[in-house]
Amino acid sequence: MSSNWGNLIRISIFGESHGAGVGVVIDGLPAGEPIDLEELQIHMSRRAPGHDRTATPRKESDLPEILSGTLEGRTTGAPLCALIRNTNTRSGDYQNLSILPRPGHSDYTAYVKYKGYNDIRGGGHFSGRLTSPLVFAGSVCRQILRRRGIEIGAHIYSIADICDDPFDPVQVDAGLLSQLSRTRFSLVNPKAEEPMRAAVEQARMSLDSVGGIVECAAVGVPAGLGSPMFGGVENVFSSLLFGIPAVKGVEFGEGFGAAKMRGSQHNDPYRMVNGAVKAVTNHAGGILGGITSGMPILVRAAVKPTSSISQRQDTVDLTTKENAVLEVHGRHDPCIVPRAVPVVESAVALALINLMAEGNQL
């Protein structure tokens, strides 16, 4: 299994959903960087299960134990290792899934790839539980980036067909991003919360689930980061965002909407503002030719409906090679979009800190 990512600042994620714990090793962090554990825990708790009716009732504190890499609250330059112990597992709920794969989940493909030896409990290493160490790593990196003038924040762009107000693509407010990144149900327009929650509750009562979109922005990113072709900013971001379980689509700026526009509509005209080059619009999402333009970076990630639902579903019995019917037991999210918000923020932070390091701007 490939659970390593990064060039100059690298992460290695380990553990399983129902094992002793999950964790991460971060290599390459600059030495002497203070780590605010209280702020870090805010991001961890936003992702943690069991705190909201839109999420699974499985309750985990997600308190990270830092095993190495810090001294007196600052990074030492050595690998930073954190362990998050699993304390609330019910592995018996997953016993039948080793032979009856869940539609929409990794059960069947993992069975084929690893010849049935993969840990099926809670999804094992394929579980969304593995986003917990990802959030830890991203939270450490975003603190370092903030001291370089970069602010990152995201919100629930949509759940089902209900939408929040989008970010202003030209004038994204750093204060708003900071506020959103400390909120559990992150919205630009609070009026969207009630209908969104109603849609999730309706799905839950129907033994079903719903998906949605997370929109993330980063401001203060200098122009000139990234490179064309295969080392572009979009490439780096996407390689991390698609590592988040349930993310099925990523777009930047206008994204797929650009396909319906003319060049005269999509192009972002330039002008001088206080001696600096600025774009009047930001349809490109702050990236041109794989390189940052200095405009706010805007990225959206599409999150599929949770595949573990309680309705009876058609599947196959992998031992008898016959058709079968599956009823999924256990505790699952009727919608994972609210908990995905800090995960997307963390992926963006990890991508940006590598791009900053490559540009010698850390």
GROMACS .gro file of C-alpha atoms in nm:
model
  362
    1MET     CA    1   0.000   0.000   0.000
    2SER     CA    2   0.133   0.341  -0.091
    3SER     CA    3   0.062   0.580   0.194
    4ASN     CA    4   0.361   0.809   0.145
    5TRP     CA    5   0.339   1.150  -0.016
    6GLY     CA    6   0.559   1.452  -0.068
    7ASN     CA    7   0.883   1.574  -0.215
    8LEU     CA    8   1.068   1.802   0.028
    9ILE     CA    9   0.817   1.775   0.311
   10ARG     CA   10   0.694   1.416   0.320
   11ILE     CA   11   0.423   1.231   0.510
   12SER     CA   12   0.377   0.862   0.577
   13ILE     CA   13   0.037   0.758   0.716
   14PHE     CA   14  -0.005   0.429   0.901
   15GLY     CA   15  -0.268   0.228   1.087
   16GLU     CA   16  -0.617   0.086   1.037
   17SER     CA   17  -0.965   0.195   1.138
   18HIS     CA   18  -1.001  -0.079   1.405
   19GLY     CA   19  -0.635  -0.139   1.483
   20ALA     CA   20  -0.455   0.001   1.787
   21GLY     CA   21  -0.441   0.342   1.625
   22VAL     CA   22  -0.359   0.554   1.322
   23GLY     CA   23  -0.078   0.802   1.280
   24VAL     CA   24   0.163   0.993   1.063
   25VAL     CA   25   0.533   1.065   1.029
   26ILE     CA   26   0.624   1.405   0.880
   27ASP     CA   27   0.976   1.447   0.739
   28GLY     CA   28   1.143   1.768   0.628
   29LEU     CA   29   0.972   2.027   0.848
   30PRO     CA   30   1.185   2.333   0.924
   31ALA     CA   31   1.329   2.339   1.275
   32GLY     CA   32   1.225   2.590   1.539
   33GLU     CA   33   0.860   2.623   1.434
   34PRO     CA   34   0.622   2.659   1.731
   35ILE     CA   35   0.324   2.419   1.730
   36ASP     CA   36   0.004   2.544   1.892
   37LEU     CA   37  -0.152   2.224   2.026
   38GLU     CA   38  -0.479   2.396   2.117
   39GLU     CA   39  -0.532   2.519   1.762
   40LEU     CA   40  -0.429   2.180   1.627
   41GLN     CA   41  -0.693   2.010   1.843
   42ILE     CA   42  -0.962   2.244   1.708
   43HIS     CA   43  -0.901   2.110   1.358
   44MET     CA   44  -0.881   1.751   1.483
   45SER     CA   45  -1.216   1.783   1.664
   46ARG     CA   46  -1.387   1.928   1.355
   47ARG     CA   47  -1.301   1.607   1.170
   48ALA     CA   48  -1.360   1.369   1.462
   49PRO     CA   49  -1.674   1.149   1.459
   50GLY     CA   50  -1.956   1.149   1.712
   51HIS     CA   51  -2.013   1.523   1.753
   52ASP     CA   52  -2.302   1.591   1.514
   53ARG     CA   53  -2.617   1.421   1.382
   54THR     CA   54  -2.480   1.442   1.027
   55ALA     CA   55  -2.195   1.210   1.133
   56THR     CA   56  -2.146   0.856   1.258
   57PRO     CA   57  -2.222   0.807   1.629
   58ARG     CA   58  -1.880   0.641   1.672
   59LYS     CA   59  -1.715   0.878   1.919
   60GLU     CA   60  -1.337   0.925   1.914
   61SER     CA   61  -1.148   1.200   2.096
   62ASP     CA   62  -0.873   1.206   1.831
   63LEU     CA   63  -0.613   1.326   2.080
   64PRO     CA   64  -0.275   1.296   1.908
   65GLU     CA   65   0.027   1.170   2.099
   66ILE     CA   66   0.339   1.337   1.960
   67LEU     CA   67   0.612   1.074   1.987
   68SER     CA   68   0.902   1.261   1.832
   69GLY     CA   69   1.006   1.574   1.646
   70THR     CA   70   0.926   1.847   1.899
   71LEU     CA   71   1.097   1.988   2.205
   72GLU     CA   72   0.950   2.254   2.432
   73GLY     CA   73   0.670   2.317   2.184
   74ARG     CA   74   0.887   2.366   1.874
   75THR     CA   75   0.989   2.143   1.585
   76THR     CA   76   1.341   2.003   1.612
   77GLY     CA   77   1.395   1.920   1.244
   78ALA     CA   78   1.374   1.546   1.322
   79PRO     CA   79   1.081   1.342   1.184
   80LEU     CA   80   0.760   1.446   1.360
   81CYS     CA   81   0.558   1.138   1.454
   82ALA     CA   82   0.206   1.143   1.598
   83LEU     CA   83  -0.014   0.852   1.706
   84ILE     CA   84  -0.394   0.872   1.742
   85ARG     CA   85  -0.528   0.573   1.931
   86ASN     CA   86  -0.856   0.402   1.840
   87THR     CA   87  -1.073   0.373   2.149
   88ASN     CA   88  -1.426   0.300   2.023
   89THR     CA   89  -1.439   0.010   1.778
   90ARG     CA   90  -1.704  -0.255   1.709
   91SER     CA   91  -1.526  -0.490   1.473
   92GLY     CA   92  -1.804  -0.751   1.482
   93ASP     CA   93  -2.021  -0.521   1.271
   94TYR     CA   94  -1.788  -0.589   0.975
   95GLN     CA   95  -1.749  -0.966   1.002
   96ASN     CA   96  -1.962  -1.053   0.698
   97LEU     CA   97  -1.799  -0.795   0.468
   98SER     CA   98  -1.498  -1.014   0.400
   99ILE     CA   99  -1.719  -1.230   0.181
  100LEU     CA  100  -2.006  -0.989   0.100
  101PRO     CA  101  -1.844  -0.672  -0.040
  102ARG     CA  102  -2.031  -0.344   0.003
  103PRO     CA  103  -2.139  -0.177  -0.322
  104GLY     CA  104  -1.956   0.152  -0.366
  105HIS     CA  105  -1.683   0.061  -0.114
  106SER     CA  106  -1.329  -0.072  -0.158
  107ASP     CA  107  -1.416  -0.418  -0.017
  108TYR     CA  108  -1.412  -0.603  -0.350
  109THR     CA  109  -1.116  -0.425  -0.510
  110ALA     CA  110  -0.909  -0.462  -0.192
  111TYR     CA  111  -1.000  -0.832  -0.178
  112VAL     CA  112  -0.870  -0.879  -0.532
  113LYS     CA  113  -0.558  -0.665  -0.484
  114TYR     CA  114  -0.450  -0.815  -0.150
  115LYS     CA  115  -0.588  -1.166  -0.201
  116GLY     CA  116  -0.828  -1.139   0.091
  117TYR     CA  117  -0.561  -1.054   0.350
  118ASN     CA  118  -0.663  -0.689   0.384
  119ASP     CA  119  -0.810  -0.573   0.716
  120ILE     CA  120  -1.185  -0.539   0.652
  121ARG     CA  121  -1.274  -0.402   0.999
  122GLY     CA  122  -1.411  -0.052   0.955
  123GLY     CA  123  -1.254  -0.043   0.611
  124GLY     CA  124  -0.905  -0.102   0.751
  125HIS     CA  125  -0.647   0.120   0.579
  126PHE     CA  126  -0.912   0.230   0.328
  127SER     CA  127  -1.121   0.394   0.599
  128GLY     CA  128  -1.196   0.763   0.637
  129ARG     CA  129  -1.040   0.715   0.981
  130LEU     CA  130  -0.705   0.760   0.805
  131THR     CA  131  -0.793   1.124   0.739
  132SER     CA  132  -0.732   1.193   1.109
  133PRO     CA  133  -0.350   1.181   1.078
  134LEU     CA  134  -0.383   1.373   0.751
  135VAL     CA  135  -0.556   1.652   0.943
  136PHE     CA  136  -0.283   1.642   1.207
  137ALA     CA  137  -0.013   1.684   0.942
  138GLY     CA  138  -0.206   1.955   0.760
  139SER     CA  139  -0.274   2.144   1.082
  140VAL     CA  140   0.096   2.154   1.164
  141CYS     CA  141   0.176   2.278   0.813
  142ARG     CA  142  -0.094   2.548   0.805
  143GLN     CA  143   0.049   2.702   1.124
  144ILE     CA  144   0.386   2.730   0.950
  145LEU     CA  145   0.221   2.874   0.638
  146ARG     CA  146   0.026   3.133   0.838
  147ARG     CA  147   0.354   3.272   0.966
  148ARG     CA  148   0.448   3.317   0.598
  149GLY     CA  149   0.129   3.513   0.532
  150ILE     CA  150  -0.084   3.231   0.389
  151GLU     CA  151  -0.436   3.168   0.523
  152ILE     CA  152  -0.641   2.860   0.430
  153GLY     CA  153  -1.009   2.794   0.490
  154ALA     CA  154  -1.297   2.596   0.344
  155HIS     CA  155  -1.673   2.563   0.369
  156ILE     CA  156  -1.956   2.331   0.274
  157TYR     CA  157  -2.023   2.449  -0.080
  158SER     CA  158  -2.316   2.210  -0.115
  159ILE     CA  159  -2.494   1.911   0.035
  160ALA     CA  160  -2.719   1.724  -0.208
  161ASP     CA  161  -2.870   2.005  -0.420
  162ILE     CA  162  -2.856   2.274  -0.149
  163CYS     CA  163  -2.580   2.532  -0.194
  164ASP     CA  164  -2.400   2.779   0.027
  165ASP     CA  165  -2.281   3.116  -0.106
  166PRO     CA  166  -1.952   3.070  -0.295
  167PHE     CA  167  -1.633   3.254  -0.208
  168ASP     CA  168  -1.575   3.585  -0.383
  169PRO     CA  169  -1.304   3.461  -0.621
  170VAL     CA  170  -1.121   3.795  -0.632
  171GLN     CA  171  -1.161   3.927  -0.278
  172VAL     CA  172  -1.146   3.622  -0.050
  173ASP     CA  173  -1.129   3.756   0.304
  174ALA     CA  174  -0.854   3.604   0.520
  175GLY     CA  175  -1.061   3.674   0.832
  176LEU     CA  176  -1.349   3.471   0.691
  177LEU     CA  177  -1.115   3.181   0.614
  178SER     CA  178  -0.981   3.187   0.970
  179GLN     CA  179  -1.337   3.190   1.108
  180LEU     CA  180  -1.448   2.901   0.887
  181SER     CA  181  -1.147   2.693   0.986
  182ARG     CA  182  -1.258   2.702   1.350
  183THR     CA  183  -1.623   2.608   1.282
  184ARG     CA  184  -1.768   2.257   1.284
  185PHE     CA  185  -2.045   2.317   1.026
  186SER     CA  186  -1.859   2.568   0.809
  187LEU     CA  187  -2.077   2.796   0.596
  188VAL     CA  188  -2.039   3.138   0.437
  189ASN     CA  189  -2.415   3.192   0.465
  190PRO     CA  190  -2.556   3.046   0.791
  191LYS     CA  191  -2.904   3.033   0.636
  192ALA     CA  192  -2.798   2.729   0.436
  193GLU     CA  193  -2.747   2.517   0.749
  194GLU     CA  194  -3.109   2.431   0.825
  195PRO     CA  195  -3.201   2.302   0.475
  196MET     CA  196  -2.870   2.116   0.451
  197ARG     CA  197  -2.929   1.942   0.783
  198ALA     CA  198  -3.284   1.859   0.675
  199ALA     CA  199  -3.151   1.690   0.359
  200VAL     CA  200  -2.904   1.484   0.563
  201GLU     CA  201  -3.173   1.385   0.814
  202GLN     CA  202  -3.410   1.282   0.536
  203ALA     CA  203  -3.139   1.058   0.392
  204ARG     CA  204  -3.061   0.913   0.735
  205MET     CA  205  -3.425   0.829   0.803
  206SER     CA  206  -3.438   0.660   0.461
  207LEU     CA  207  -3.135   0.445   0.557
  208ASP     CA  208  -2.947   0.632   0.285
  209SER     CA  209  -2.677   0.897   0.247
  210VAL     CA  210  -2.598   1.216   0.055
  211GLY     CA  211  -2.282   1.378  -0.080
  212GLY     CA  212  -2.176   1.730  -0.163
  213ILE     CA  213  -1.891   1.966  -0.246
  214VAL     CA  214  -1.624   2.134  -0.031
  215GLU     CA  215  -1.484   2.466  -0.154
  216CYS     CA  216  -1.142   2.570  -0.024
  217ALA     CA  217  -0.947   2.893  -0.069
  218ALA     CA  218  -0.592   3.002   0.009
  219VAL     CA  219  -0.489   3.368   0.018
  220GLY     CA  220  -0.147   3.525   0.052
  221VAL     CA  221   0.007   3.266  -0.181
  222PRO     CA  222   0.292   3.431  -0.374
  223ALA     CA  223   0.305   3.421  -0.751
  224GLY     CA  224   0.553   3.187  -0.917
  225LEU     CA  225   0.505   2.860  -0.724
  226GLY     CA  226   0.475   2.538  -0.921
  227SER     CA  227   0.584   2.444  -1.271
  228PRO     CA  228   0.428   2.342  -1.604
  229MET     CA  229   0.328   1.995  -1.715
  230PHE     CA  230   0.355   1.731  -1.442
  231GLY     CA  231   0.474   1.943  -1.151
  232GLY     CA  232   0.193   2.196  -1.173
  233VAL     CA  233  -0.001   2.332  -0.877
  234GLU     CA  234  -0.317   2.152  -0.989
  235ASN     CA  235  -0.123   1.825  -1.013
  236VAL     CA  236   0.019   1.859  -0.662
  237PHE     CA  237  -0.315   1.957  -0.509
  238SER     CA  238  -0.505   1.680  -0.687
  239SER     CA  239  -0.260   1.407  -0.586
  240LEU     CA  240  -0.345   1.482  -0.223
  241LEU     CA  241  -0.715   1.559  -0.262
  242PHE     CA  242  -0.777   1.231  -0.442
  243GLY     CA  243  -0.609   1.057  -0.149
  244ILE     CA  244  -0.910   1.155   0.063
  245PRO     CA  245  -1.157   0.864   0.064
  246ALA     CA  246  -1.485   0.956  -0.112
  247VAL     CA  247  -1.342   1.244  -0.320
  248LYS     CA  248  -1.448   1.177  -0.679
  249GLY     CA  249  -1.382   1.510  -0.850
  250VAL     CA  250  -1.156   1.815  -0.819
  251GLU     CA  251  -1.182   2.147  -1.001
  252PHE     CA  252  -1.001   2.481  -0.985
  253GLY     CA  253  -1.156   2.823  -1.045
  254GLU     CA  254  -1.441   2.786  -1.291
  255GLY     CA  255  -1.345   2.422  -1.332
  256PHE     CA  256  -1.586   2.230  -1.554
  257GLY     CA  257  -1.790   2.548  -1.594
  258ALA     CA  258  -1.511   2.681  -1.815
  259ALA     CA  259  -1.617   2.435  -2.085
  260LYS     CA  260  -1.935   2.641  -2.138
  261MET     CA  261  -1.756   2.978  -2.158
  262ARG     CA  262  -1.587   3.167  -2.438
  263GLY     CA  263  -1.227   3.275  -2.410
  264SER     CA  264  -1.337   3.636  -2.379
  265GLN     CA  265  -1.542   3.535  -2.074
  266HIS     CA  266  -1.293   3.301  -1.910
  267ASN     CA  267  -0.976   3.509  -1.952
  268ASP     CA  268  -0.879   3.716  -1.647
  269PRO     CA  269  -0.769   4.067  -1.759
  270TYR     CA  270  -0.473   4.224  -1.576
  271ARG     CA  271  -0.428   4.567  -1.422
  272MET     CA  272  -0.175   4.737  -1.195
  273VAL     CA  273  -0.285   4.778  -0.833
  274ASN     CA  274  -0.046   4.960  -0.599
  275GLY     CA  275   0.248   4.862  -0.816
  276ALA     CA  276   0.151   4.493  -0.837
  277VAL     CA  277  -0.001   4.290  -1.120
  278LYS     CA  278  -0.354   4.181  -1.034
  279ALA     CA  279  -0.634   4.013  -1.230
  280VAL     CA  280  -0.976   4.175  -1.252
  281THR     CA  281  -1.148   3.835  -1.236
  282ASN     CA  282  -1.026   3.495  -1.118
  283HIS     CA  283  -1.180   3.230  -1.340
  284ALA     CA  284  -0.842   3.047  -1.339
  285GLY     CA  285  -0.857   2.998  -0.962
  286GLY     CA  286  -0.517   3.156  -0.902
  287ILE     CA  287  -0.324   2.912  -1.125
  288LEU     CA  288  -0.199   2.958  -1.483
  289GLY     CA  289   0.029   2.712  -1.662
  290GLY     CA  290   0.058   2.513  -1.340
  291ILE     CA  291   0.204   2.819  -1.162
  292THR     CA  292   0.044   3.042  -0.899
  293SER     CA  293  -0.055   3.389  -1.021
  294GLY     CA  294  -0.080   3.562  -0.682
  295MET     CA  295  -0.459   3.560  -0.693
  296PRO     CA  296  -0.655   3.357  -0.436
  297ILE     CA  297  -0.635   2.983  -0.503
  298LEU     CA  298  -0.981   2.832  -0.533
  299VAL     CA  299  -1.037   2.456  -0.539
  300ARG     CA  300  -1.348   2.242  -0.498
  301ALA     CA  301  -1.366   1.872  -0.413
  302ALA     CA  302  -1.673   1.661  -0.490
  303VAL     CA  303  -1.753   1.411  -0.213
  304LYS     CA  304  -1.966   1.108  -0.298
  305PRO     CA  305  -2.249   0.982  -0.075
  306THR     CA  306  -2.128   0.747   0.197
  307SER     CA  307  -2.126   0.397   0.050
  308SER     CA  308  -2.209   0.220   0.378
  309ILE     CA  309  -2.587   0.253   0.396
  310SER     CA  310  -2.837   0.039   0.584
  311GLN     CA  311  -3.066  -0.041   0.290
  312ARG     CA  312  -3.059  -0.394   0.154
  313GLN     CA  313  -2.829  -0.403  -0.148
  314ASP     CA  314  -2.738  -0.656  -0.412
  315THR     CA  315  -2.386  -0.800  -0.392
  316VAL     CA  316  -2.208  -1.132  -0.440
  317ASP     CA  317  -2.075  -1.399  -0.206
  318LEU     CA  318  -1.701  -1.419  -0.277
  319THR     CA  319  -1.677  -1.772  -0.137
  320THR     CA  320  -1.972  -1.937  -0.313
  321LYS     CA  321  -1.953  -1.712  -0.626
  322GLU     CA  322  -2.330  -1.662  -0.607
  323ASN     CA  323  -2.550  -1.355  -0.597
  324ALA     CA  324  -2.637  -1.235  -0.249
  325VAL     CA  325  -2.810  -0.960  -0.054
  326LEU     CA  326  -2.626  -0.745   0.199
  327GLU     CA  327  -2.745  -0.549   0.501
  328VAL     CA  328  -2.468  -0.326   0.635
  329HIS     CA  329  -2.444  -0.297   1.012
  330GLY     CA  330  -2.234  -0.059   1.219
  331ARG     CA  331  -2.215   0.317   1.261
  332HIS     CA  332  -2.179   0.526   0.949
  333ASP     CA  333  -2.214   0.888   0.837
  334PRO     CA  334  -2.531   0.979   0.647
  335CYS     CA  335  -2.316   1.263   0.507
  336ILE     CA  336  -1.940   1.304   0.540
  337VAL     CA  337  -1.918   1.649   0.379
  338PRO     CA  338  -1.905   1.855   0.705
  339ARG     CA  339  -1.624   1.636   0.842
  340ALA     CA  340  -1.443   1.651   0.507
  341VAL     CA  341  -1.398   2.030   0.529
  342PRO     CA  342  -1.091   2.024   0.761
  343VAL     CA  343  -0.950   1.731   0.562
  344VAL     CA  344  -0.959   1.933   0.240
  345GLU     CA  345  -0.802   2.230   0.421
  346SER     CA  346  -0.524   2.001   0.545
  347ALA     CA  347  -0.457   1.857   0.199
  348VAL     CA  348  -0.427   2.210   0.061
  349ALA     CA  349  -0.186   2.304   0.341
  350LEU     CA  350   0.036   2.004   0.270
  351ALA     CA  351   0.037   2.082  -0.101
  352LEU     CA  352   0.123   2.447  -0.045
  353ILE     CA  353   0.403   2.385   0.205
  354ASN     CA  354   0.573   2.156  -0.047
  355LEU     CA  355   0.531   2.415  -0.322
  356MET     CA  356   0.671   2.683  -0.090
  357ALA     CA  357   0.967   2.462  -0.003
  358GLU     CA  358   1.035   2.394  -0.371
  359GLY     CA  359   1.027   2.769  -0.434
  360ASN     CA  360   1.271   2.833  -0.147
  361GLN     CA  361   1.008   3.043   0.032
  362LEU     CA  362   0.981   2.863   0.365
   0.00000   0.00000   0.00000
